[in-house]
mmCIF file of C-alpha atoms and ligand atoms in Angstrom:
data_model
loop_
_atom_site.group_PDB
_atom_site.id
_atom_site.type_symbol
_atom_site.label_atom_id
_atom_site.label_comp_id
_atom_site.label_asym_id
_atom_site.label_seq_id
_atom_site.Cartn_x
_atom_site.Cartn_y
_atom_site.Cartn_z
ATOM 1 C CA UNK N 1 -3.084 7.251 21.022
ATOM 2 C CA UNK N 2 -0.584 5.899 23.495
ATOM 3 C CA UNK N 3 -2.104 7.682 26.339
ATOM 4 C CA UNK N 4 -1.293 4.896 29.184
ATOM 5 C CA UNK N 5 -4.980 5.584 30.705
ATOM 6 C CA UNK N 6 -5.509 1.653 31.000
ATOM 7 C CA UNK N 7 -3.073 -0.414 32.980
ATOM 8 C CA UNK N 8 -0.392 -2.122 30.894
ATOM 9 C CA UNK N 9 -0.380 -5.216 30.403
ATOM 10 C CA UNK N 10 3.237 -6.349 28.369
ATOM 11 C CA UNK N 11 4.366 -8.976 25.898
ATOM 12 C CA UNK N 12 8.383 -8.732 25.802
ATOM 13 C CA UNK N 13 9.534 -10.901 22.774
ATOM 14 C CA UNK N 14 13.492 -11.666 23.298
ATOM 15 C CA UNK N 15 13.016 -11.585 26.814
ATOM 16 C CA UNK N 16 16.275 -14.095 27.177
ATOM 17 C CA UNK N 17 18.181 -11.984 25.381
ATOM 18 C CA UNK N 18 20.911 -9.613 26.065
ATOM 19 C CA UNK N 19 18.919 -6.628 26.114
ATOM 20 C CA UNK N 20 15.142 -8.775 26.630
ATOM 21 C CA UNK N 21 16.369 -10.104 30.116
ATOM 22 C CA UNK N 22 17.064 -6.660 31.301
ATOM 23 C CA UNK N 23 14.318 -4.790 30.034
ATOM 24 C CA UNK N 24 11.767 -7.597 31.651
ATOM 25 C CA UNK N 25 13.149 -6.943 35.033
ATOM 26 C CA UNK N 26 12.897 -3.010 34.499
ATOM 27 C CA UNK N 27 9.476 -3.492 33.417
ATOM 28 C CA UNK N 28 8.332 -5.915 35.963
ATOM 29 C CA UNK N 29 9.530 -3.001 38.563
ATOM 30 C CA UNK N 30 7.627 -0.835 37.119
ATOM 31 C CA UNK N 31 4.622 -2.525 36.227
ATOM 32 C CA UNK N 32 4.265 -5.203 38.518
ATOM 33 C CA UNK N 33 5.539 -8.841 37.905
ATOM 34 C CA UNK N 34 2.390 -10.546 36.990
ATOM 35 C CA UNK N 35 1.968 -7.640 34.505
ATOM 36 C CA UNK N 36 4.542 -8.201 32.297
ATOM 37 C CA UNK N 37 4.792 -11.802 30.126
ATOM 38 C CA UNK N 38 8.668 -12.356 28.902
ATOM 39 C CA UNK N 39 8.187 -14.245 26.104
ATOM 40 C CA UNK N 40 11.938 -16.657 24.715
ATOM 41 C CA UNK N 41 11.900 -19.023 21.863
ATOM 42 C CA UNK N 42 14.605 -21.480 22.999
ATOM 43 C CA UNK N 43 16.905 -20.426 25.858
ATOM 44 C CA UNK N 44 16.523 -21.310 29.079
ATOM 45 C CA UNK N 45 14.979 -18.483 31.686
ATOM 46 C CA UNK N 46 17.402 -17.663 34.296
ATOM 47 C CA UNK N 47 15.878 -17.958 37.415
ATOM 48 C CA UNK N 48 15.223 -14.622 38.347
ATOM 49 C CA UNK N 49 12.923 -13.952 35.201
ATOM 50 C CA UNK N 50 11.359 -17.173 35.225
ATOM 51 C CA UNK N 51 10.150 -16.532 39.029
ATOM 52 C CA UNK N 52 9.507 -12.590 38.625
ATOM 53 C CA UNK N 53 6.380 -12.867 36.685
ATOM 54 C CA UNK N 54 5.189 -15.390 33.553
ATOM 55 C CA UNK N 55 7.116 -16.932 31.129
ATOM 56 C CA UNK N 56 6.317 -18.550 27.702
ATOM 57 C CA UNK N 57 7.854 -20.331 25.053
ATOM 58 C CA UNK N 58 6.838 -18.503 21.689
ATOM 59 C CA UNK N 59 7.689 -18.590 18.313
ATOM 60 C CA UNK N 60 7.538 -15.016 16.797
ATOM 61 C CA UNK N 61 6.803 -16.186 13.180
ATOM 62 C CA UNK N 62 3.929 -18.267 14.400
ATOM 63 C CA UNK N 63 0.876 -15.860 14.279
ATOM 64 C CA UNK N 64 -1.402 -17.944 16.069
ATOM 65 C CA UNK N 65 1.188 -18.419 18.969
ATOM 66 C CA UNK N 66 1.252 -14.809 19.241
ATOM 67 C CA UNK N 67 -2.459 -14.496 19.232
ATOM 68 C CA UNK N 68 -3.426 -17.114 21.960
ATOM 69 C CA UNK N 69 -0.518 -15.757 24.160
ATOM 70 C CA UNK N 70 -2.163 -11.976 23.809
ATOM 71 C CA UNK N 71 -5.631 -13.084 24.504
ATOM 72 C CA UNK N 72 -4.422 -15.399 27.530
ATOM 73 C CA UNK N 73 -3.097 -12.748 29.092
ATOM 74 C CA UNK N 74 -4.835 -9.456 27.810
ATOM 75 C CA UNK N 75 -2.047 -8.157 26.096
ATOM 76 C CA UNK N 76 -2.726 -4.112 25.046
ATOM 77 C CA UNK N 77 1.522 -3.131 25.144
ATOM 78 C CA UNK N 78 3.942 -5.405 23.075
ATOM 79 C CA UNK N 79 7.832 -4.813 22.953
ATOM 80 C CA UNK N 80 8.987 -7.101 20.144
ATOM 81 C CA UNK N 81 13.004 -7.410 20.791
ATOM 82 C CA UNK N 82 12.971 -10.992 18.784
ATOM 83 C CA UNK N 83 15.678 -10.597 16.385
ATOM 84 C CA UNK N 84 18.720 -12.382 14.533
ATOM 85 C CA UNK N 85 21.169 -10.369 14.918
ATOM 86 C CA UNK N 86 24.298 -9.333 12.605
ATOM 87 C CA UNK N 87 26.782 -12.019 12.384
ATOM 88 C CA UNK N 88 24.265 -14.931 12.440
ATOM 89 C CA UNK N 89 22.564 -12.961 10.093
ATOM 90 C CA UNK N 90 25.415 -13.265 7.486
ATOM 91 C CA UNK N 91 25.290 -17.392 8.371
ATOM 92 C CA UNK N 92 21.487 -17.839 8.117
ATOM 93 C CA UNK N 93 20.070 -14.724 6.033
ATOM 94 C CA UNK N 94 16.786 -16.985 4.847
ATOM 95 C CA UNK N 95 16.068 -17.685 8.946
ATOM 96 C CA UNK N 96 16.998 -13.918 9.238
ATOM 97 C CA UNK N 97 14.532 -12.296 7.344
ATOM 98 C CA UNK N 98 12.091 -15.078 8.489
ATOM 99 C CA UNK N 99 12.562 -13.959 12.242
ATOM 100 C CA UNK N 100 12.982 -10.161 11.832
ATOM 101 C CA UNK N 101 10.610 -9.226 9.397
ATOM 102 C CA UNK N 102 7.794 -12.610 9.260
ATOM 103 C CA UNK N 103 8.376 -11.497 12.812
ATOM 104 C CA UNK N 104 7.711 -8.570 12.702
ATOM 105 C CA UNK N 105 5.003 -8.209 10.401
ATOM 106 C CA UNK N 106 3.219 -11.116 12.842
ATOM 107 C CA UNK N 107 3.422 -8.935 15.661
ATOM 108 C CA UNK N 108 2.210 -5.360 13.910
ATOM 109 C CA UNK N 109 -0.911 -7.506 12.123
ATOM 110 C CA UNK N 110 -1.919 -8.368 16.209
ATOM 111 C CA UNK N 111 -1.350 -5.123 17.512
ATOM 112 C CA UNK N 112 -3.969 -4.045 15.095
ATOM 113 C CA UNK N 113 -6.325 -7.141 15.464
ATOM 114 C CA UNK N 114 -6.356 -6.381 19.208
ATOM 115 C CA UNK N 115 -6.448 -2.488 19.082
ATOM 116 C CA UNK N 116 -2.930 -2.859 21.099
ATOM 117 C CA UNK N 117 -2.010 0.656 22.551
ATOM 118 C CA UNK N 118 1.293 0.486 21.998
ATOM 119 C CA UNK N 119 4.527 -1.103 20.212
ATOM 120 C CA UNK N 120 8.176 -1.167 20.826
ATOM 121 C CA UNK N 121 10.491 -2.313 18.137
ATOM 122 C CA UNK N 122 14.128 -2.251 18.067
ATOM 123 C CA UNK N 123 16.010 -0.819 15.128
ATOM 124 C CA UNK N 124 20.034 -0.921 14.480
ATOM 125 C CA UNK N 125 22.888 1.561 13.346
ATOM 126 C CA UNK N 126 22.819 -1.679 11.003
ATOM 127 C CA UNK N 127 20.373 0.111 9.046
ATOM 128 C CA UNK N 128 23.333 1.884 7.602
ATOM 129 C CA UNK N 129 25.838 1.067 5.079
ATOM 130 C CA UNK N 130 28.856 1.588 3.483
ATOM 131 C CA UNK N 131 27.521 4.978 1.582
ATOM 132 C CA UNK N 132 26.186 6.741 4.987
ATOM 133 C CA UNK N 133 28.425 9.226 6.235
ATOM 134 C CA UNK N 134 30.602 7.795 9.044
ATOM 135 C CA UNK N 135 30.920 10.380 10.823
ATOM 136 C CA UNK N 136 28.209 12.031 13.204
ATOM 137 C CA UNK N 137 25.941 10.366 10.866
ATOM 138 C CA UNK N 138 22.903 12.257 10.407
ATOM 139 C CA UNK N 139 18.942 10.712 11.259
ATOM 140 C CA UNK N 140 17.746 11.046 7.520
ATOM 141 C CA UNK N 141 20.426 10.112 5.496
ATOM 142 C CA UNK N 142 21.585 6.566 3.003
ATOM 143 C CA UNK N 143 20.085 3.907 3.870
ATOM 144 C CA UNK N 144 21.600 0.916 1.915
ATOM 145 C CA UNK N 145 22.824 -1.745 4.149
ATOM 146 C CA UNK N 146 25.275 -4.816 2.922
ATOM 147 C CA UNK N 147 23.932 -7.025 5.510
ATOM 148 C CA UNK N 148 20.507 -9.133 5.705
ATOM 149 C CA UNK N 149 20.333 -7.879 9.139
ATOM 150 C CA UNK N 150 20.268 -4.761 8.025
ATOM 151 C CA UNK N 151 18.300 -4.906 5.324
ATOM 152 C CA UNK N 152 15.266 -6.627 7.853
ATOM 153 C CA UNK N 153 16.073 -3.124 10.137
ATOM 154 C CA UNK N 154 15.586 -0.962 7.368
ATOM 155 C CA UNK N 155 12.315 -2.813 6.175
ATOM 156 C CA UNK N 156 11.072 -3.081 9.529
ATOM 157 C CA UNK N 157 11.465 0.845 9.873
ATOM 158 C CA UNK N 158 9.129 1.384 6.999
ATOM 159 C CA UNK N 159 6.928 -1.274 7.865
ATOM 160 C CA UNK N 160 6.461 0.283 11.307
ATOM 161 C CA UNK N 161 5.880 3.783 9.945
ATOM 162 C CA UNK N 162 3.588 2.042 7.158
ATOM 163 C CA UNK N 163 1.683 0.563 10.437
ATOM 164 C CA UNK N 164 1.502 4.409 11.965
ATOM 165 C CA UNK N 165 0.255 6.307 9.102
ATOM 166 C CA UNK N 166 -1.958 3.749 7.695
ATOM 167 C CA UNK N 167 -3.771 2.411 10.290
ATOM 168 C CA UNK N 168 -3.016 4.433 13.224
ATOM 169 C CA UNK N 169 -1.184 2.039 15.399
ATOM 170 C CA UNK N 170 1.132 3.758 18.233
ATOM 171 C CA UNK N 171 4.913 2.242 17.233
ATOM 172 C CA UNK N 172 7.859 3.284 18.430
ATOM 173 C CA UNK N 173 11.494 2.157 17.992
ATOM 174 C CA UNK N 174 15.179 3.637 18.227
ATOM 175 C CA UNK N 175 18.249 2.609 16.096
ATOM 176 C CA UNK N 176 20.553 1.150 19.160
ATOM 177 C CA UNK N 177 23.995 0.994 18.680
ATOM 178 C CA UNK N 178 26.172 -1.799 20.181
ATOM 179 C CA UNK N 179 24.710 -2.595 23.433
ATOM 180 C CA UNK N 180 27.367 -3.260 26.476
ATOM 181 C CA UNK N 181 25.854 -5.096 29.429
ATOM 182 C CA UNK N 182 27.020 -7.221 32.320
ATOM 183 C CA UNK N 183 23.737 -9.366 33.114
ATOM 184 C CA UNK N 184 23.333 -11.311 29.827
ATOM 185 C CA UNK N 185 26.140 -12.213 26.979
ATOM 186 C CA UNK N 186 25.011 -10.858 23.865
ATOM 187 C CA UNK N 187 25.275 -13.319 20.890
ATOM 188 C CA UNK N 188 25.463 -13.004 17.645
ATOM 189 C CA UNK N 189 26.141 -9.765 16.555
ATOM 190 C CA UNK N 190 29.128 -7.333 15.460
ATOM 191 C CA UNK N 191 29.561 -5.670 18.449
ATOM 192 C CA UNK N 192 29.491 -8.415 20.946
ATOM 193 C CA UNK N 193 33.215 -7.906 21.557
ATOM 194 C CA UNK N 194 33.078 -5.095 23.558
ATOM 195 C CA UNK N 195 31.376 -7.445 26.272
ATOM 196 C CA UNK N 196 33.259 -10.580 25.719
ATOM 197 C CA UNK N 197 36.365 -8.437 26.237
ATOM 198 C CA UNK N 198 35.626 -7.833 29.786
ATOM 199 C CA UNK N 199 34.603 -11.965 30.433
ATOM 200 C CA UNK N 200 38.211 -12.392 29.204
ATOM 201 C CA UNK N 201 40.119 -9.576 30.638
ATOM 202 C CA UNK N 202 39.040 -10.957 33.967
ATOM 203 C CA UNK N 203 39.072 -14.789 33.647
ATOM 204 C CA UNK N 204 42.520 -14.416 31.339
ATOM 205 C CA UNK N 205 43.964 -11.002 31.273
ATOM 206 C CA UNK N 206 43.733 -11.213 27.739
ATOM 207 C CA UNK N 207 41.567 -11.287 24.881
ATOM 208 C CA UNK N 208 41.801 -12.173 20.907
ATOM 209 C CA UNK N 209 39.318 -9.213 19.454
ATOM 210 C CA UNK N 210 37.638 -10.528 16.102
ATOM 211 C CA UNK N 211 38.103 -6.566 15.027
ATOM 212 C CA UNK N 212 40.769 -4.795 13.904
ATOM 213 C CA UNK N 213 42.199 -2.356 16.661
ATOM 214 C CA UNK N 214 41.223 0.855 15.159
ATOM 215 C CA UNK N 215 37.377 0.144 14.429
ATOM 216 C CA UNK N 216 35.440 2.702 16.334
ATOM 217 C CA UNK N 217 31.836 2.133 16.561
ATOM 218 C CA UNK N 218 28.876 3.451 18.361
ATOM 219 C CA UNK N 219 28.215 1.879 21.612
ATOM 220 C CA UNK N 220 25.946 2.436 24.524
ATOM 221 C CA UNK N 221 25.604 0.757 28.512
ATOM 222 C CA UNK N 222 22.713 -0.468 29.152
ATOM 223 C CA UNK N 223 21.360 1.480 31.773
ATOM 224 C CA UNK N 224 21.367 3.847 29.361
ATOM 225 C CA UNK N 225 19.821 1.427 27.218
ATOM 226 C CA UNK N 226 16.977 0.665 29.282
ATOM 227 C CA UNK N 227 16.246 4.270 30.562
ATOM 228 C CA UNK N 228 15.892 5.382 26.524
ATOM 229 C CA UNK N 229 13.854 2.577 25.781
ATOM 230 C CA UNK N 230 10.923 3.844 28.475
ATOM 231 C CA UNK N 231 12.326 7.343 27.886
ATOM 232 C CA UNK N 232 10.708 6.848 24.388
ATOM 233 C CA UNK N 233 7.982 5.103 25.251
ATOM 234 C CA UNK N 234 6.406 7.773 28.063
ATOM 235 C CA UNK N 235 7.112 10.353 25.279
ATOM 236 C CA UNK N 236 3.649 12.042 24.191
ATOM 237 C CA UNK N 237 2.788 10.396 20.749
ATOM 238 C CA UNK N 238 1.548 13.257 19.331
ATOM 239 C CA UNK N 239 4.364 15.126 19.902
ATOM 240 C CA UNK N 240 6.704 12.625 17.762
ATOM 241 C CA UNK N 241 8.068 13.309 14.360
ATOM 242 C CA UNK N 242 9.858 10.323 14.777
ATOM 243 C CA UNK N 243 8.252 6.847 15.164
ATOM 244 C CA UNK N 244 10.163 3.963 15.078
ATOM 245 C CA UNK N 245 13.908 4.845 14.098
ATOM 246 C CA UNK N 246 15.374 7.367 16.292
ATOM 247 C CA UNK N 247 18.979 7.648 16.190
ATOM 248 C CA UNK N 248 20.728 7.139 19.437
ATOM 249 C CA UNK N 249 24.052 6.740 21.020
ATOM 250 C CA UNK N 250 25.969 6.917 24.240
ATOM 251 C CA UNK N 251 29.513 6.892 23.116
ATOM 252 C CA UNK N 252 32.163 5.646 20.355
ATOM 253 C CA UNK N 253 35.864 4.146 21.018
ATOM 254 C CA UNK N 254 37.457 1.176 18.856
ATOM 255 C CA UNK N 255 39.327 -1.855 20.735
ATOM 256 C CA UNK N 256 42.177 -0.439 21.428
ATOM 257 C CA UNK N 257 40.754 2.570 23.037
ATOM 258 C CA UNK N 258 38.604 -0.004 25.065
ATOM 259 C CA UNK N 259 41.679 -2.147 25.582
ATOM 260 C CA UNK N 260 43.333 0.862 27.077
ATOM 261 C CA UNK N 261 40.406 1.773 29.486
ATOM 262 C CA UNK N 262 40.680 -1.967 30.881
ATOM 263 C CA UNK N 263 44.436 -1.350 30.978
ATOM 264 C CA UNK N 264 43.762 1.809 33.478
ATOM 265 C CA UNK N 265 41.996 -0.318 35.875
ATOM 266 C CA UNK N 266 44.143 -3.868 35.207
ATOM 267 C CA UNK N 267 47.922 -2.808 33.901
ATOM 268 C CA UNK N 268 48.356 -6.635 32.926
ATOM 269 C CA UNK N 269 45.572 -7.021 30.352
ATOM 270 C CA UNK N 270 46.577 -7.763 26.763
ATOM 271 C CA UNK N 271 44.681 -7.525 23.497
ATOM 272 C CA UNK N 272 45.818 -8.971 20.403
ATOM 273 C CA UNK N 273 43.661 -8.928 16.831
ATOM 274 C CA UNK N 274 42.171 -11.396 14.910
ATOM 275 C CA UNK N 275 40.157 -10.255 12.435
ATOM 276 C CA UNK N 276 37.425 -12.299 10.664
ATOM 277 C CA UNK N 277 34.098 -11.562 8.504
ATOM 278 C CA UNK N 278 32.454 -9.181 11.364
ATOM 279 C CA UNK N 279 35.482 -6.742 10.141
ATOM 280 C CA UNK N 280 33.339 -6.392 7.111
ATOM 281 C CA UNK N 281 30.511 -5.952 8.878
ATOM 282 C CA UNK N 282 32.133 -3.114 11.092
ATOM 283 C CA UNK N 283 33.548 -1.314 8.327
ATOM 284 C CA UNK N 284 30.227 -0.740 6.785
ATOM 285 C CA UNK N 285 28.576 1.006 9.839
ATOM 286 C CA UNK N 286 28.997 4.732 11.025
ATOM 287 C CA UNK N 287 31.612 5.611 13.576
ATOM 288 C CA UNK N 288 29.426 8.233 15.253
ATOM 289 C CA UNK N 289 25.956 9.190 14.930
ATOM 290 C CA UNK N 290 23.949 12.287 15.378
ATOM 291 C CA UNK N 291 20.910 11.609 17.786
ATOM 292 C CA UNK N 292 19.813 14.764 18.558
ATOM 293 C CA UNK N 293 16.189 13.956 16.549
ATOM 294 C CA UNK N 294 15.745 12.103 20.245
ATOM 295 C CA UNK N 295 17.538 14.326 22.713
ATOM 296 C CA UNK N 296 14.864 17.405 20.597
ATOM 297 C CA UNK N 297 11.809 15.305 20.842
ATOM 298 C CA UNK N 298 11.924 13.303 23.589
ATOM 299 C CA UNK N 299 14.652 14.712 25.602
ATOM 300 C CA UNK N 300 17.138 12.075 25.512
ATOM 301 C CA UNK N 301 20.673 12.100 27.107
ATOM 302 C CA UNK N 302 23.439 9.584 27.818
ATOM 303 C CA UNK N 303 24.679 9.210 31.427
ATOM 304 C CA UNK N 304 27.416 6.986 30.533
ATOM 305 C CA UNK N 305 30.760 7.552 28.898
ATOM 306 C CA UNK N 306 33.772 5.032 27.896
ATOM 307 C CA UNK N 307 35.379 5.453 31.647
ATOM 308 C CA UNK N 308 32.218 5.388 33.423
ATOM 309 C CA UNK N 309 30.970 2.430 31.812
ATOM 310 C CA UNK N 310 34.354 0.181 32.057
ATOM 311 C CA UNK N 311 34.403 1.510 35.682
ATOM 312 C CA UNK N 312 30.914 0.131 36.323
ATOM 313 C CA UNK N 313 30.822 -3.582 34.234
ATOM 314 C CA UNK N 314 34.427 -4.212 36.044
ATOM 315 C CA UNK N 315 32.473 -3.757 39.242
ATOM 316 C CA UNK N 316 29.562 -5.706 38.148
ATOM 317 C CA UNK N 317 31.251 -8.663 36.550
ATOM 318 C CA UNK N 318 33.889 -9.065 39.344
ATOM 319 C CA UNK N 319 31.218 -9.401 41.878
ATOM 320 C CA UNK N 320 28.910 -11.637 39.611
ATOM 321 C CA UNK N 321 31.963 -13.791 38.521
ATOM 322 C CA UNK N 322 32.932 -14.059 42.626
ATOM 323 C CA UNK N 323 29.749 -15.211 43.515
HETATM 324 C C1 AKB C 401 24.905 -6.298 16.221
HETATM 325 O O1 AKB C 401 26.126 -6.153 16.408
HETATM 326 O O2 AKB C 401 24.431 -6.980 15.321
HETATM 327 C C2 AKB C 401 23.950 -5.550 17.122
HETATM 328 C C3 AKB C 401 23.517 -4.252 16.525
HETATM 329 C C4 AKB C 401 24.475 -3.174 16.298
HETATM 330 O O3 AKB C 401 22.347 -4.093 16.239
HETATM 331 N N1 AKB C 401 24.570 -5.320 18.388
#
């Protein structure tokens, strides 16, 4: 099980996302263009996804959309990223749980029907809540979340491992933190501020932060990211305790400490705080987590930290936003 002995042939769900668009261009390098299908529901492409390999429109709680788009293009490896994330979630929680776990459910029922080798689905810290421990929070520990978000995560973990010990299927997902990238803008979720800070801190040399300044939460770059995600997936199934809801991490800070990175490398930017309902949201996550379950079983290890990573997206955005 999960041996790649046959060539892979990818569905990427979310692949116009923040952490889809990335991902389809790492797997498109490594598996050829034509190999891997990025699959959006209604954004736009940009053009260096839509011309890298195919593209299709596809609408995850559709089964039958699913199905024809597998057997089109001889689908056997699926990474589902389609998700609402954690603010919208609050706004639409029916069209939540409709997406993540209708989703979800959609895309584990085809992966059996078509003997897929393997899956990849994304889990959250948001599987946590306000009775976790906060603090180098451990990989079995509370699980009640406050949000519907969360509550989809935390269903979708057990529906995964249900999937795995049931009928066999090869699923695998980690619980990622707040993802910091300079390709796509996230949208939607808790964390997004510690991207939209650096849009701002550029354009403005300023930014309004919709958390208070002392809310430290796990974080991660998303090289890092990417390199866990296939990090997990080239891992020997059989040597997994884990399926799909690894802890993971790169590194924790709260605004101001972020704010005061930025400041090293621009002595002008200001922050100021606006809290709103994400605060909430915030408050009911862990400040650091514990992820050695992945760094013992599959050897995972950050490469980033807080000074590395606001070196690097400064870089990154200043060229893109020269351009
Ligand atoms: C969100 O903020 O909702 C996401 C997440 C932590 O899963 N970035």
């Amino acid at each position: 099980m999960g041996a790649k002995s046959e060539k892979s042939r990818i569905l990427l769900t979310g692949a116009v996302g923040q952490i889809g668009s990335e991902l389809a261009m790492a797997l498109r390098a490594r598996y050829g263009g034509q190999n891997v299908v990025a699959a959006g529901h209604k954004t736009e492409p940009e053009a260096e996804l839509r011309d890298s390999g195919p593209f299709v429109y596809l609408d995850v709680t559709r089964r039958d959309m699913i199905r024809e788009v597998i057997d089109e293009y001889r689908i056997n490896t699926i990474y589902h990223l389609a998700a609402i994330l954690s603010a919208v979630g609050e706004e639409k929680p029916q069209l939540t749980w409709q997406v993540n776990l209708d989703g979800l459910v959609n895309v584990l029922e085809m992966a059996r029907e078509r003997e897929m080798s393997q899956v990849f689905w994304p889990s959250s810290m948001a599987v946590f809540g306000p009775d976790t421990p906060k603090h180098d929070t451990p990989q079995e520990t509370i699980l009640r979340p406050t949000t519907m978000y969360g509550v989809t995560k935390v269903s979708g973990e057990l529906l995964c491992d249900y999937y795995v010990d049931r009928f066999g299927l090869d699923v695998r997902g980690v619980r990622y933190p707040g993802i910091i990238s300079s390709q796509t803008l996230p949208g939607g979720g808790t964390t997004d501020y510690a991207v939209e800070i650096f849009y701002e801190a550029l354009k403005n040399q300023r930014y309004t932060c919709f958390l208070e300044r002392d809310t430290v939460l796990p974080m991660m770059y998303m090289p890092d990211c990417i390199r866990a995600t296939l990090m997990l997936m080239d891992a020997d199934f059989e040597q997994l305790e884990h399926h799909a809801d690894f802890n993971l991490t790169g590194f924790s800070f709260s605004p101001e400490e972020l704010a005061a990175e930025i400041r090293k490398h621009m002595p002008a930017f200001e922050i100021e705080y606006e809290p709103d309902y994400r605060q909430q949201i915030a408050e009911s996550w862990p400040c650091t987590i514990d992820d050695s379950a992945a760094r013992e079983e599959w050897g995972w290890k950050p490469a980033y930290d807080l000074s590395t990573m606001v070196e690097d997206m400064l870089e990154k955005l200043e060229q893109r936003m020269g351009d």
